[in-house]
Amino acid sequence: AAGVIQSPRHLIKEKRETATLKCYPIPRHDTVYWYQQGPGQDPQFLISFYEKMQSDKGSIPDRFSAQQFSDYHSELNMSSLELGDSALYFCASTSGTGELFFGEGSRLTVL
Amino acid sequence: SQQGEEDPQALSIQEGENATMNCSYKTSINNLQWYRQNSGRGLVHLILIRSNEREKHSGRLRVTLDTSKKSSSLLITASRAADTASYFCATDATKAAGNKLTFGGGTRVLVKP
């Protein structure tokens, strides 16, 4: 069965650079979530989209923005990167059953 | 503050033993879910228990929910080395928009062969 696809799986950036993460949800899933997980931390909710509209916002810095496109894929844009942005970024999708399906994550390292 | 907090933070057991971990939360919920995460990998859904349910089973997993105490427990019976992972509880709060999940701190489980 198709799963949530995230790209890139790994990326390394310098401070103050920008990065874009992509997420392709499971087909027919209408809701996408973004989570950030620092080393040894629990996943922190960043933002979510339902039917291409932002549905909820969590602890997402103003330097970050995200959107969901007409094909339901989503992108998380991160600018002015800081060392503290180094983390695993997960995308998850759901069809409304309550269960979230997570991708394998994108590991961002900021040097 | 975190919606869900887990106890213990780490657990080391022998293969064949049972592993029990607990989760507490603060607000009213629609449901509580347990996820498993292998190191550096994505989270995998294990089981969902709704606020009107008290106990649920799935294979070797047993989950309980006590909404009066705002707590849940996950029991893994007859553990295997492959159960080594971090386990997170996550809550879907009733007042949260978009059914987002708020995760607790996780319990790291090591099952020794």
Tab-separated table of C-alpha atoms in Angstrom:
chain	number	residue	atom	x	y	z
A	1	ALA	CA	0.000	0.000	0.000
A	2	ALA	CA	1.130	3.534	-0.701
A	3	GLY	CA	2.599	5.407	2.214
A	4	VAL	CA	3.404	9.024	2.970
A	5	ILE	CA	6.416	10.087	0.962
A	6	GLN	CA	8.771	12.766	2.201
A	7	SER	CA	11.683	14.362	0.430
A	8	PRO	CA	14.489	14.915	0.823
A	9	ARG	CA	15.272	12.343	3.502
A	10	HIS	CA	18.363	14.208	4.584
A	11	LEU	CA	19.616	17.716	4.013
A	12	ILE	CA	22.391	19.836	5.380
A	13	LYS	CA	22.190	23.607	5.385
A	14	GLU	CA	24.192	26.505	6.698
A	15	LYS	CA	22.798	29.048	9.140
A	16	ARG	CA	20.618	31.682	7.502
A	17	GLU	CA	19.974	29.503	4.473
A	18	THR	CA	16.556	28.314	3.365
A	19	ALA	CA	15.175	24.806	2.999
A	20	THR	CA	12.050	23.289	1.519
A	21	LEU	CA	10.624	19.953	2.563
A	22	LYS	CA	8.046	18.112	0.521
A	23	CYS	CA	5.325	15.706	1.542
A	24	TYR	CA	3.130	13.503	-0.615
A	25	PRO	CA	0.224	12.129	1.427
A	26	ILE	CA	-1.473	8.816	0.956
A	27	PRO	CA	-3.919	9.037	-1.977
A	28	ARG	CA	-7.395	10.205	-0.946
A	29	HIS	CA	-6.148	11.499	2.394
A	30	ASP	CA	-7.445	15.044	2.765
A	31	THR	CA	-5.482	16.225	5.805
A	32	VAL	CA	-1.756	16.763	6.174
A	33	TYR	CA	0.152	17.504	9.357
A	34	TRP	CA	3.732	18.671	9.907
A	35	TYR	CA	5.629	17.777	13.066
A	36	GLN	CA	9.115	18.651	14.266
A	37	GLN	CA	11.077	16.262	16.460
A	38	GLY	CA	14.318	17.374	18.068
A	39	PRO	CA	16.872	14.831	19.334
A	40	GLY	CA	15.369	12.833	22.179
A	41	GLN	CA	12.197	14.920	22.085
A	42	ASP	CA	8.591	14.140	21.366
A	43	PRO	CA	7.095	15.280	18.062
A	44	GLN	CA	5.836	18.865	18.186
A	45	PHE	CA	2.920	19.902	16.026
A	46	LEU	CA	3.732	22.674	13.553
A	47	ILE	CA	0.816	23.100	11.177
A	48	SER	CA	-1.947	21.210	9.404
A	49	PHE	CA	-4.004	21.500	6.240
A	50	TYR	CA	-7.423	20.170	5.361
A	51	GLU	CA	-8.529	20.265	1.754
A	52	LYS	CA	-5.713	22.678	0.915
A	53	MET	CA	-6.652	25.171	3.605
A	54	GLN	CA	-4.699	25.683	6.821
A	55	SER	CA	-6.707	23.997	9.564
A	56	ASP	CA	-4.530	24.483	12.631
A	57	LYS	CA	-1.292	26.059	13.651
A	58	GLY	CA	1.035	25.023	16.419
A	59	SER	CA	4.506	26.041	17.471
A	60	ILE	CA	5.662	26.986	13.992
A	61	PRO	CA	8.179	29.850	13.867
A	62	ASP	CA	7.330	32.880	11.752
A	63	ARG	CA	10.380	31.976	9.640
A	64	PHE	CA	8.539	28.854	8.513
A	65	SER	CA	5.622	28.685	6.126
A	66	ALA	CA	3.725	25.849	4.558
A	67	GLN	CA	1.035	25.184	2.034
A	68	GLN	CA	-0.927	22.376	0.501
A	69	PHE	CA	-1.271	22.272	-3.245
A	70	SER	CA	-4.093	21.225	-5.553
A	71	ASP	CA	-2.662	17.698	-5.824
A	72	TYR	CA	-2.677	17.556	-1.984
A	73	HIS	CA	1.057	17.484	-1.620
A	74	SER	CA	2.441	19.887	0.939
A	75	GLU	CA	5.639	21.853	1.297
A	76	LEU	CA	7.260	23.273	4.400
A	77	ASN	CA	9.474	26.255	3.694
A	78	MET	CA	12.044	27.257	6.274
A	79	SER	CA	14.050	30.451	6.007
A	80	SER	CA	16.833	32.083	8.012
A	81	LEU	CA	17.720	28.686	9.387
A	82	GLU	CA	19.110	28.499	12.890
A	83	LEU	CA	21.120	25.779	14.597
A	84	GLY	CA	18.059	24.952	16.709
A	85	ASP	CA	16.086	24.062	13.609
A	86	SER	CA	18.124	20.875	13.287
A	87	ALA	CA	15.560	18.133	13.749
A	88	LEU	CA	13.518	15.432	12.120
A	89	TYR	CA	10.530	16.851	10.290
A	90	PHE	CA	7.616	14.503	9.843
A	91	CYS	CA	4.634	14.761	7.629
A	92	ALA	CA	1.522	12.741	8.373
A	93	SER	CA	-1.750	12.321	6.577
A	94	THR	CA	-5.188	11.049	7.476
A	95	SER	CA	-8.553	10.442	5.863
A	96	GLY	CA	-10.419	11.441	8.993
A	97	THR	CA	-10.350	8.137	10.867
A	98	GLY	CA	-8.250	9.689	13.620
A	99	GLU	CA	-5.221	7.536	12.866
A	100	LEU	CA	-2.262	9.414	11.427
A	101	PHE	CA	0.050	7.845	8.890
A	102	PHE	CA	3.567	9.202	9.131
A	103	GLY	CA	6.292	9.455	6.555
A	104	GLU	CA	9.850	8.459	7.336
A	105	GLY	CA	10.786	12.056	7.961
A	106	SER	CA	13.293	14.556	6.642
A	107	ARG	CA	16.387	15.008	8.761
A	108	LEU	CA	17.583	18.617	8.652
A	109	THR	CA	21.019	19.485	9.936
A	110	VAL	CA	21.916	23.156	10.223
A	111	LEU	CA	25.623	23.897	10.507
B	1	SER	CA	3.166	22.192	28.640
B	2	GLN	CA	2.762	18.803	27.092
B	3	GLN	CA	-0.685	17.336	26.736
B	4	GLY	CA	0.608	13.833	27.291
B	5	GLU	CA	3.386	12.790	29.594
B	6	GLU	CA	4.726	9.293	29.825
B	7	ASP	CA	6.060	7.176	32.597
B	8	PRO	CA	8.576	5.625	32.755
B	9	GLN	CA	10.910	7.447	30.405
B	10	ALA	CA	12.880	4.260	29.825
B	11	LEU	CA	12.270	0.586	30.410
B	12	SER	CA	14.619	-2.375	30.076
B	13	ILE	CA	13.210	-5.904	30.154
B	14	GLN	CA	14.068	-9.425	29.103
B	15	GLU	CA	12.472	-11.057	26.108
B	16	GLY	CA	9.251	-12.761	27.128
B	17	GLU	CA	8.481	-10.311	29.913
B	18	ASN	CA	5.647	-7.823	29.820
B	19	ALA	CA	6.223	-4.098	29.382
B	20	THR	CA	3.860	-1.532	30.838
B	21	MET	CA	3.997	2.188	30.243
B	22	ASN	CA	1.661	4.944	31.331
B	23	CYS	CA	0.522	8.208	29.886
B	24	SER	CA	-1.202	11.163	31.506
B	25	TYR	CA	-2.882	14.064	29.795
B	26	LYS	CA	-4.480	17.316	30.799
B	27	THR	CA	-7.526	18.194	28.694
B	28	SER	CA	-10.674	16.446	27.521
B	29	ILE	CA	-10.048	14.178	24.583
B	30	ASN	CA	-11.856	12.551	21.689
B	31	ASN	CA	-9.417	9.688	21.603
B	32	LEU	CA	-5.976	8.612	22.714
B	33	GLN	CA	-3.546	6.801	20.461
B	34	TRP	CA	-0.300	4.935	20.914
B	35	TYR	CA	2.505	5.086	18.378
B	36	ARG	CA	5.787	3.288	18.071
B	37	GLN	CA	8.999	4.784	16.708
B	38	ASN	CA	12.196	3.001	15.884
B	39	SER	CA	15.248	5.202	16.217
B	40	GLY	CA	15.257	7.940	13.583
B	41	ARG	CA	12.276	6.467	11.760
B	42	GLY	CA	8.678	7.514	11.296
B	43	LEU	CA	5.970	6.898	13.859
B	44	VAL	CA	3.757	3.891	13.370
B	45	HIS	CA	0.220	3.796	14.672
B	46	LEU	CA	-0.441	0.951	17.110
B	47	ILE	CA	-3.873	1.420	18.587
B	48	LEU	CA	-6.593	4.030	19.089
B	49	ILE	CA	-8.942	4.090	22.046
B	50	ARG	CA	-11.932	6.407	22.091
B	51	SER	CA	-12.949	8.439	25.115
B	52	ASN	CA	-15.985	6.211	25.723
B	53	GLU	CA	-13.886	3.038	25.739
B	54	ARG	CA	-12.054	1.671	28.763
B	55	GLU	CA	-9.944	-1.108	27.312
B	56	LYS	CA	-8.835	-2.266	23.913
B	57	HIS	CA	-6.749	-5.161	22.658
B	58	SER	CA	-4.732	-5.637	19.493
B	59	GLY	CA	-2.576	-8.748	19.308
B	60	ARG	CA	-0.057	-8.545	22.151
B	61	LEU	CA	-1.081	-4.985	22.978
B	62	ARG	CA	-3.564	-3.979	25.624
B	63	VAL	CA	-4.525	-0.368	26.189
B	64	THR	CA	-6.588	1.028	29.017
B	65	LEU	CA	-8.068	4.483	29.347
B	66	ASP	CA	-9.283	6.155	32.521
B	67	THR	CA	-10.807	9.485	31.581
B	68	SER	CA	-11.540	10.345	35.228
B	69	LYS	CA	-7.817	10.190	35.955
B	70	LYS	CA	-6.844	11.404	32.491
B	71	SER	CA	-4.480	8.499	32.085
B	72	SER	CA	-3.827	5.550	29.824
B	73	SER	CA	-1.583	2.526	29.918
B	74	LEU	CA	-0.050	0.386	27.207
B	75	LEU	CA	0.843	-3.206	27.996
B	76	ILE	CA	2.977	-5.249	25.640
B	77	THR	CA	2.809	-8.915	26.557
B	78	ALA	CA	5.444	-11.557	25.839
B	79	SER	CA	7.872	-8.938	24.554
B	80	ARG	CA	10.301	-9.639	21.751
B	81	ALA	CA	13.620	-8.047	20.859
B	82	ALA	CA	11.857	-6.510	17.850
B	83	ASP	CA	9.637	-4.534	20.255
B	84	THR	CA	12.646	-2.386	21.130
B	85	ALA	CA	11.534	1.130	20.230
B	86	SER	CA	10.151	4.343	21.676
B	87	TYR	CA	6.445	4.383	22.413
B	88	PHE	CA	4.435	7.593	22.413
B	89	CYS	CA	0.935	8.345	23.476
B	90	ALA	CA	-0.916	11.052	21.595
B	91	THR	CA	-4.184	12.754	22.326
B	92	ASP	CA	-6.811	14.252	20.091
B	93	ALA	CA	-8.175	17.004	22.304
B	94	THR	CA	-11.849	17.852	21.980
B	95	LYS	CA	-11.169	21.559	21.600
B	96	ALA	CA	-8.394	21.135	19.054
B	97	ALA	CA	-9.160	21.999	15.477
B	98	GLY	CA	-8.340	19.631	12.673
B	99	ASN	CA	-7.936	16.536	14.837
B	100	LYS	CA	-4.272	17.282	15.445
B	101	LEU	CA	-2.480	14.947	17.814
B	102	THR	CA	-0.434	16.149	20.754
B	103	PHE	CA	2.333	13.734	21.677
B	104	GLY	CA	3.741	12.869	25.068
B	105	GLY	CA	7.393	12.443	25.946
B	106	GLY	CA	7.709	8.800	24.991
B	107	THR	CA	8.966	5.694	26.729
B	108	ARG	CA	12.122	4.071	25.411
B	109	VAL	CA	11.768	0.316	25.662
B	110	LEU	CA	14.744	-2.018	25.385
B	111	VAL	CA	13.966	-5.716	25.117
B	112	LYS	CA	17.042	-7.806	25.729
B	113	PRO	CA	17.253	-11.172	23.993
